Structures are given as structure tokens and as C-alpha cells.
Short mmCIF file of C-alpha atoms in Angstrom, two decimals:
data_model
loop_
_atom_site.label_atom_id
_atom_site.label_comp_id
_atom_site.label_asym_id
_atom_site.label_seq_id
_atom_site.Cartn_x
_atom_site.Cartn_y
_atom_site.Cartn_z
CA MET A 1 -23.81 15.98 -14.71
CA PRO A 2 -23.26 19.73 -15.21
CA VAL A 3 -19.95 21.12 -13.90
CA ARG A 4 -19.17 24.82 -13.60
CA VAL A 5 -15.59 26.10 -13.41
CA HIS A 6 -14.44 29.55 -12.36
CA THR A 7 -11.18 31.01 -13.65
CA THR A 8 -9.85 34.52 -14.11
CA ASP A 9 -7.57 33.46 -16.98
CA PRO A 10 -9.31 33.96 -20.37
CA GLY A 11 -6.67 31.92 -22.18
CA PHE A 12 -7.24 28.93 -19.91
CA LEU A 13 -11.00 29.31 -20.36
CA ASP A 14 -10.60 29.32 -24.15
CA MET A 15 -8.50 26.16 -23.91
CA LEU A 16 -11.20 24.40 -21.88
CA GLN A 17 -13.94 25.50 -24.26
CA GLU A 18 -12.00 24.07 -27.18
CA ARG A 19 -11.11 20.83 -25.38
CA TYR A 20 -14.68 20.19 -24.23
CA SER A 21 -16.37 21.49 -27.38
CA GLY A 22 -19.81 19.95 -27.66
CA PHE A 23 -20.06 19.57 -23.89
CA VAL A 24 -19.98 23.29 -23.05
CA THR A 25 -23.21 25.22 -22.54
CA SER A 26 -23.20 28.41 -24.57
CA SER A 27 -24.51 31.74 -23.34
CA GLU A 28 -27.43 31.38 -25.79
CA GLN A 29 -28.67 28.15 -24.19
CA PRO A 30 -30.70 27.95 -20.97
CA GLU A 31 -28.26 27.45 -18.12
CA ARG A 32 -28.59 24.15 -16.30
CA GLN A 33 -28.09 24.03 -12.57
CA ALA A 34 -24.49 23.00 -11.91
CA GLU A 35 -24.11 19.93 -9.72
CA ILE A 36 -20.40 20.60 -9.14
CA GLU A 37 -18.47 23.88 -9.07
CA PHE A 38 -14.70 24.36 -9.02
CA ASP A 39 -12.53 27.43 -8.56
CA ILE A 40 -9.34 27.06 -10.61
CA ASP A 41 -6.15 28.45 -9.08
CA LEU A 42 -3.49 28.57 -11.79
CA THR A 43 0.07 28.43 -10.50
CA PRO A 44 3.57 28.54 -12.01
CA ALA A 45 5.12 25.25 -13.09
CA CYS A 46 5.99 23.98 -9.62
CA PHE A 47 4.44 20.52 -9.63
CA ALA A 48 6.07 17.17 -10.30
CA ASP A 49 5.42 14.27 -12.67
CA PRO A 50 1.80 14.03 -13.94
CA ASN A 51 2.31 10.25 -14.12
CA ALA A 52 2.74 10.05 -10.36
CA VAL A 53 0.34 7.93 -8.34
CA VAL A 54 -3.03 9.55 -7.63
CA SER A 55 -4.01 10.03 -3.99
CA VAL A 56 -7.72 10.33 -3.15
CA SER A 57 -8.72 10.58 0.50
CA GLU A 58 -11.68 11.78 2.56
CA HIS A 59 -11.60 13.61 5.88
CA GLN A 60 -14.56 15.17 7.68
CA GLY A 61 -16.70 15.14 4.57
CA ARG A 62 -14.13 16.67 2.24
CA TRP A 63 -12.20 14.85 -0.47
CA THR A 64 -8.57 15.68 -1.15
CA LEU A 65 -7.20 14.77 -4.58
CA GLU A 66 -3.48 14.90 -5.36
CA ARG A 67 -1.16 13.92 -8.17
CA GLY A 68 2.20 15.21 -9.28
CA ASP A 69 0.60 17.91 -11.42
CA PHE A 70 -2.36 19.05 -9.29
CA ARG A 71 -3.92 19.39 -5.86
CA ALA A 72 -7.66 19.66 -5.38
CA GLU A 73 -10.37 19.57 -2.75
CA TRP A 74 -14.05 18.78 -3.17
CA ASN A 75 -16.92 19.09 -0.70
CA PRO A 76 -19.82 16.83 -1.81
CA ALA A 77 -22.30 18.42 0.60
CA ALA A 78 -21.66 21.92 -0.74
CA ARG A 79 -20.94 20.62 -4.26
CA THR A 80 -17.98 22.96 -4.46
CA GLY A 81 -14.22 22.66 -4.56
CA TRP A 82 -10.96 24.07 -5.82
CA ILE A 83 -8.18 22.90 -8.12
CA ARG A 84 -4.59 24.15 -7.99
CA GLN A 85 -2.67 23.41 -11.18
CA THR A 86 -0.69 24.90 -14.03
CA ALA A 87 -2.45 26.13 -17.17
CA ASN A 88 -2.83 22.74 -18.84
CA PRO A 89 -5.94 20.71 -19.77
CA TYR A 90 -4.76 17.36 -18.38
CA SER A 91 -4.88 18.15 -14.67
CA ILE A 92 -8.49 19.33 -14.62
CA ASP A 93 -9.36 16.42 -16.91
CA ALA A 94 -8.03 14.01 -14.26
CA VAL A 95 -9.86 15.81 -11.44
CA LEU A 96 -13.15 15.63 -13.33
CA ARG A 97 -12.72 11.90 -13.90
CA ILE A 98 -11.97 11.26 -10.24
CA VAL A 99 -14.88 13.33 -8.95
CA HIS A 100 -17.27 11.67 -11.38
CA THR A 101 -16.21 8.24 -10.08
CA LEU A 102 -17.05 9.37 -6.54
CA VAL A 103 -20.45 10.72 -7.55
CA LEU A 104 -21.38 7.78 -9.77
CA ALA A 105 -20.44 5.23 -7.10
CA ARG A 106 -23.33 6.42 -4.92
CA GLN A 107 -25.72 6.40 -7.89
CA GLY A 108 -25.03 2.85 -9.04
CA GLY A 109 -22.95 3.98 -12.02
CA PHE A 110 -19.27 4.04 -12.95
CA LEU A 111 -16.56 5.08 -15.39
CA LEU A 112 -15.23 2.19 -17.45
CA HIS A 113 -12.03 1.70 -19.47
CA SER A 114 -13.95 1.12 -22.67
CA ALA A 115 -14.92 2.55 -25.99
CA SER A 116 -18.63 2.95 -26.55
CA ALA A 117 -20.90 3.72 -29.46
CA ILE A 118 -24.58 3.94 -30.34
CA ARG A 119 -26.03 1.99 -33.23
CA ASN A 120 -29.72 1.64 -34.03
CA GLY A 121 -30.58 3.43 -30.79
CA LYS A 122 -28.59 1.01 -28.63
CA ALA A 123 -25.29 1.60 -26.81
CA PHE A 124 -22.47 -0.94 -26.95
CA LEU A 125 -19.43 -0.95 -24.65
CA PHE A 126 -16.03 -2.31 -25.72
CA ALA A 127 -13.77 -2.78 -22.69
CA GLY A 128 -10.14 -3.73 -22.43
CA VAL A 129 -6.72 -2.75 -21.20
CA SER A 130 -4.34 -0.64 -23.24
CA GLU A 131 -3.77 -2.10 -26.73
CA ALA A 132 -6.82 -4.38 -26.42
CA GLY A 133 -8.43 -2.64 -29.38
CA LYS A 134 -10.67 0.14 -28.02
CA THR A 135 -9.34 2.72 -30.45
CA THR A 136 -9.28 0.19 -33.29
CA ILE A 137 -12.93 -0.82 -32.85
CA SER A 138 -13.85 2.87 -32.70
CA ARG A 139 -11.94 3.68 -35.86
CA LEU A 140 -13.65 0.79 -37.69
CA ALA A 141 -17.17 1.91 -36.72
CA PRO A 142 -19.54 2.30 -39.69
CA PRO A 143 -21.16 5.63 -40.63
CA ASP A 144 -24.41 4.71 -38.87
CA ALA A 145 -22.63 4.34 -35.51
CA THR A 146 -22.27 7.33 -33.16
CA LEU A 147 -19.07 7.35 -31.11
CA LEU A 148 -19.49 8.13 -27.42
CA THR A 149 -15.82 7.65 -26.51
CA ASP A 150 -12.79 5.60 -27.48
CA GLU A 151 -11.37 5.52 -23.96
CA ILE A 152 -13.59 6.20 -20.91
CA SER A 153 -17.28 5.25 -20.92
CA TYR A 154 -19.73 7.03 -18.62
CA VAL A 155 -22.41 4.61 -17.38
CA ARG A 156 -25.37 5.46 -15.15
CA LYS A 157 -28.07 3.23 -13.75
CA HIS A 158 -31.53 4.08 -15.06
CA ASP A 159 -34.76 2.29 -14.15
CA SER A 160 -34.18 -1.42 -14.83
CA GLY A 161 -31.09 -0.95 -16.95
CA TYR A 162 -28.08 1.25 -17.67
CA VAL A 163 -27.44 4.21 -19.96
CA ALA A 164 -24.13 5.16 -21.63
CA TYR A 165 -23.31 8.82 -22.22
CA GLY A 166 -20.88 10.54 -24.53
CA THR A 167 -17.77 11.96 -22.88
CA PRO A 168 -15.02 14.42 -23.79
CA PHE A 169 -12.42 11.97 -22.43
CA THR A 170 -10.40 10.82 -25.45
CA GLY A 171 -7.85 8.11 -26.13
CA GLU A 172 -5.55 7.55 -29.09
CA LEU A 173 -8.28 8.50 -31.54
CA ALA A 174 -8.17 12.03 -30.07
CA LYS A 175 -11.79 12.57 -31.09
CA LEU A 176 -14.49 13.83 -28.75
CA GLY A 177 -17.52 11.64 -28.30
CA GLU A 178 -20.95 12.96 -29.17
CA ASN A 179 -22.95 14.50 -26.33
CA VAL A 180 -25.77 11.95 -26.57
CA SER A 181 -26.87 8.83 -24.69
CA ALA A 182 -28.62 5.49 -25.19
CA PRO A 183 -29.52 2.37 -23.19
CA VAL A 184 -26.67 -0.12 -22.86
CA THR A 185 -27.41 -3.31 -24.78
CA ALA A 186 -24.14 -5.23 -24.38
CA LEU A 187 -20.64 -5.12 -22.96
CA TYR A 188 -17.90 -6.71 -25.06
CA LEU A 189 -14.47 -7.58 -23.68
CA LEU A 190 -12.06 -7.10 -26.55
CA ALA A 191 -9.49 -9.59 -27.79
CA LYS A 192 -7.64 -9.57 -31.10
CA GLY A 193 -7.64 -12.84 -33.02
CA SER A 194 -7.71 -14.53 -36.42
CA GLU A 195 -11.51 -14.48 -36.75
CA ASN A 196 -14.52 -12.47 -35.66
CA ARG A 197 -16.63 -14.18 -33.02
CA ILE A 198 -18.63 -13.50 -29.87
CA ASP A 199 -18.46 -15.83 -26.86
CA ALA A 200 -20.80 -15.35 -23.91
CA LEU A 201 -19.14 -15.19 -20.49
CA ALA A 202 -20.31 -16.79 -17.27
CA PRO A 203 -21.45 -14.27 -14.64
CA ALA A 204 -18.40 -14.80 -12.42
CA GLU A 205 -15.91 -14.17 -15.22
CA ALA A 206 -17.99 -11.28 -16.52
CA THR A 207 -18.00 -9.62 -13.10
CA ARG A 208 -14.25 -10.08 -12.59
CA SER A 209 -13.54 -8.62 -16.02
CA LEU A 210 -15.86 -5.68 -15.45
CA LEU A 211 -14.26 -4.87 -12.10
CA ALA A 212 -10.79 -5.07 -13.65
CA ASN A 213 -11.74 -2.33 -16.12
CA LEU A 214 -13.52 0.08 -13.77
CA LEU A 215 -11.94 3.41 -12.89
CA PHE A 216 -11.90 4.05 -9.17
CA PHE A 217 -9.20 5.81 -7.19
CA ALA A 218 -10.47 6.22 -3.62
CA GLU A 219 -9.53 3.80 -0.86
CA ASP A 220 -12.93 4.08 0.79
CA GLU A 221 -14.53 0.87 2.04
CA GLU A 222 -18.12 2.10 1.72
CA LEU A 223 -17.71 3.29 -1.87
CA VAL A 224 -15.75 0.19 -2.85
CA GLN A 225 -18.64 -1.96 -1.64
CA MET A 226 -21.02 0.16 -3.71
CA ILE A 227 -18.83 -0.35 -6.77
CA PHE A 228 -18.85 -4.13 -6.23
CA HIS A 229 -22.63 -4.08 -5.91
CA SER A 230 -22.95 -2.04 -9.11
CA ALA A 231 -20.75 -4.51 -10.99
CA PHE A 232 -22.83 -7.50 -9.87
CA ASP A 233 -26.05 -5.66 -10.73
CA PHE A 234 -24.78 -4.63 -14.17
CA VAL A 235 -23.79 -8.20 -15.06
CA SER A 236 -27.19 -9.46 -13.94
CA ARG A 237 -28.94 -7.07 -16.35
CA ILE A 238 -26.58 -6.60 -19.32
CA PRO A 239 -25.10 -9.40 -21.49
CA VAL A 240 -21.31 -9.57 -21.22
CA SER A 241 -19.33 -11.38 -23.94
CA ARG A 242 -15.82 -11.81 -25.29
CA LEU A 243 -15.49 -10.16 -28.70
CA THR A 244 -12.56 -11.61 -30.61
CA PHE A 245 -11.96 -9.70 -33.81
CA VAL A 246 -9.78 -9.18 -36.82
CA PRO A 247 -8.98 -5.47 -37.19
CA ASP A 248 -11.22 -4.72 -40.16
CA ALA A 249 -14.72 -3.29 -40.54
CA ARG A 250 -16.41 -6.70 -40.86
CA VAL A 251 -16.45 -7.04 -37.08
CA TRP A 252 -19.29 -4.51 -36.95
CA GLU A 253 -21.50 -6.98 -38.84
CA LEU A 254 -21.77 -8.80 -35.49
CA ILE A 255 -22.73 -5.64 -33.57
CA GLY A 256 -26.04 -3.83 -33.51
#
């Protein structure tokens, strides 16, 4: 989903181009129509803790997004908004994640706490909480696997299935995913153990686990219901299993 940002600060623009390298359209490429546009208002360091709780609320068709380190507004009808923050990459990164969750919810998609990679033309998702092994499984990926992300997977509904896309949202690996996509073949819930094995999950457990790893910040009943529907639909179409693994490259012999 193309996003255009407007800023008068060339240094901030350079920082964004470096951070989102591979996901930025150059002046030599045909310009795609932006689906979202933001004006960036850079301010002095006057905000509080970036680890503060995120607030996402809607009033009269406009979304207000707030955290200790930023304030933002987004109008879905006009596809425009503004972000007020200091000159750092983390605030706009958070805003983009939040806005994408709002857009994807209405399209049957979602952002997921998971690593993801493409192998043999198929995308695999590896979900789990912090320390579950998302970065480890990404680091162990063989040369024929293409990393989409080690932290936040971007999943959209497509025809009778789902497609995973590369994202610039990084975790501990601090490596950008590739700007490519592939149909989702499986979702694995990660667990570290003494052996490598895959155990299929019943639909109820699969759905609960998927919901527990979804990113969604808005307290909006309509969108929450859409997210629940998307989770049930995903589980009905995509195999969900528990992947218990020893942290070495042999685990990838079970994948792909």
C-alpha cells in the first residue's frame, strides 16, 4: 500500500529513505498512486516516553493516534493525515503500523507478530511472543529462503487464500525484509525444545493463538469484529501448527 510523506526537513527525509531502503520509490520509477499521505510536523523534543501506552480513537470519521513520542491524525475518506513528532524514525514507524492495521482490518488482512519468509515460491509465517524464536528462525534460514520480516508480518486476503508481503519493520535481526510477496502456505507457532517437530493444532487453539499475536490498537467494536472474522477465515484456509525446534539450521529441513 503506497504511502507518501511530506516534510521540509531534508535530513529527516534522508533518514527515512535509508530506513525504508528497498521500499522507497525512486524518481526514476513510475510513481504509484499513494493510498495514504502524511504531512510531517517536526517539533523540538517535547514529548514523553515512547514506551507509553498507545491511544487510537475515532471521532466523526477521523482517527487520532497518540503515544508519548507522537501525535497524529488520519482521515480515511480523504486518505490524508498529519504526524507531529521529533526527528526520529521510530514515531513514524509506529504510526505507519497503526494505520496499516486500520486499513487491513477492512480488507480481511492484518499485521502479525511473526517472522515470515518465502521458500520455493511459498510464504511461511512464524509467530510468537518476544523470545519465542522469531529472530532465531530468521537467522537460521537457508540461502534459498527470502526473508520478508523477522518481526511484523503483513498479510492480505487474496482470492481464496492469503498473501504475505515483505516489510521494513525489523526486530532484533535489524535487517529489512525483501519487497516481495508470495501466497501463505502455513503458519507456525514457535516453541523452543529439545527436538524439531511439527504438531497440527485444532481450529479453536489455532484461532486463539492467531488472535493473541495480531497487532491491533483501536478500541473499535466494528473493526474488532472484522479482525475476529479474519482470524477465523484464515484458520479455515491456512494450516496452523506448533513448530518446536532446536536452534540450529536443521529445523528448516521441515519447512518448504
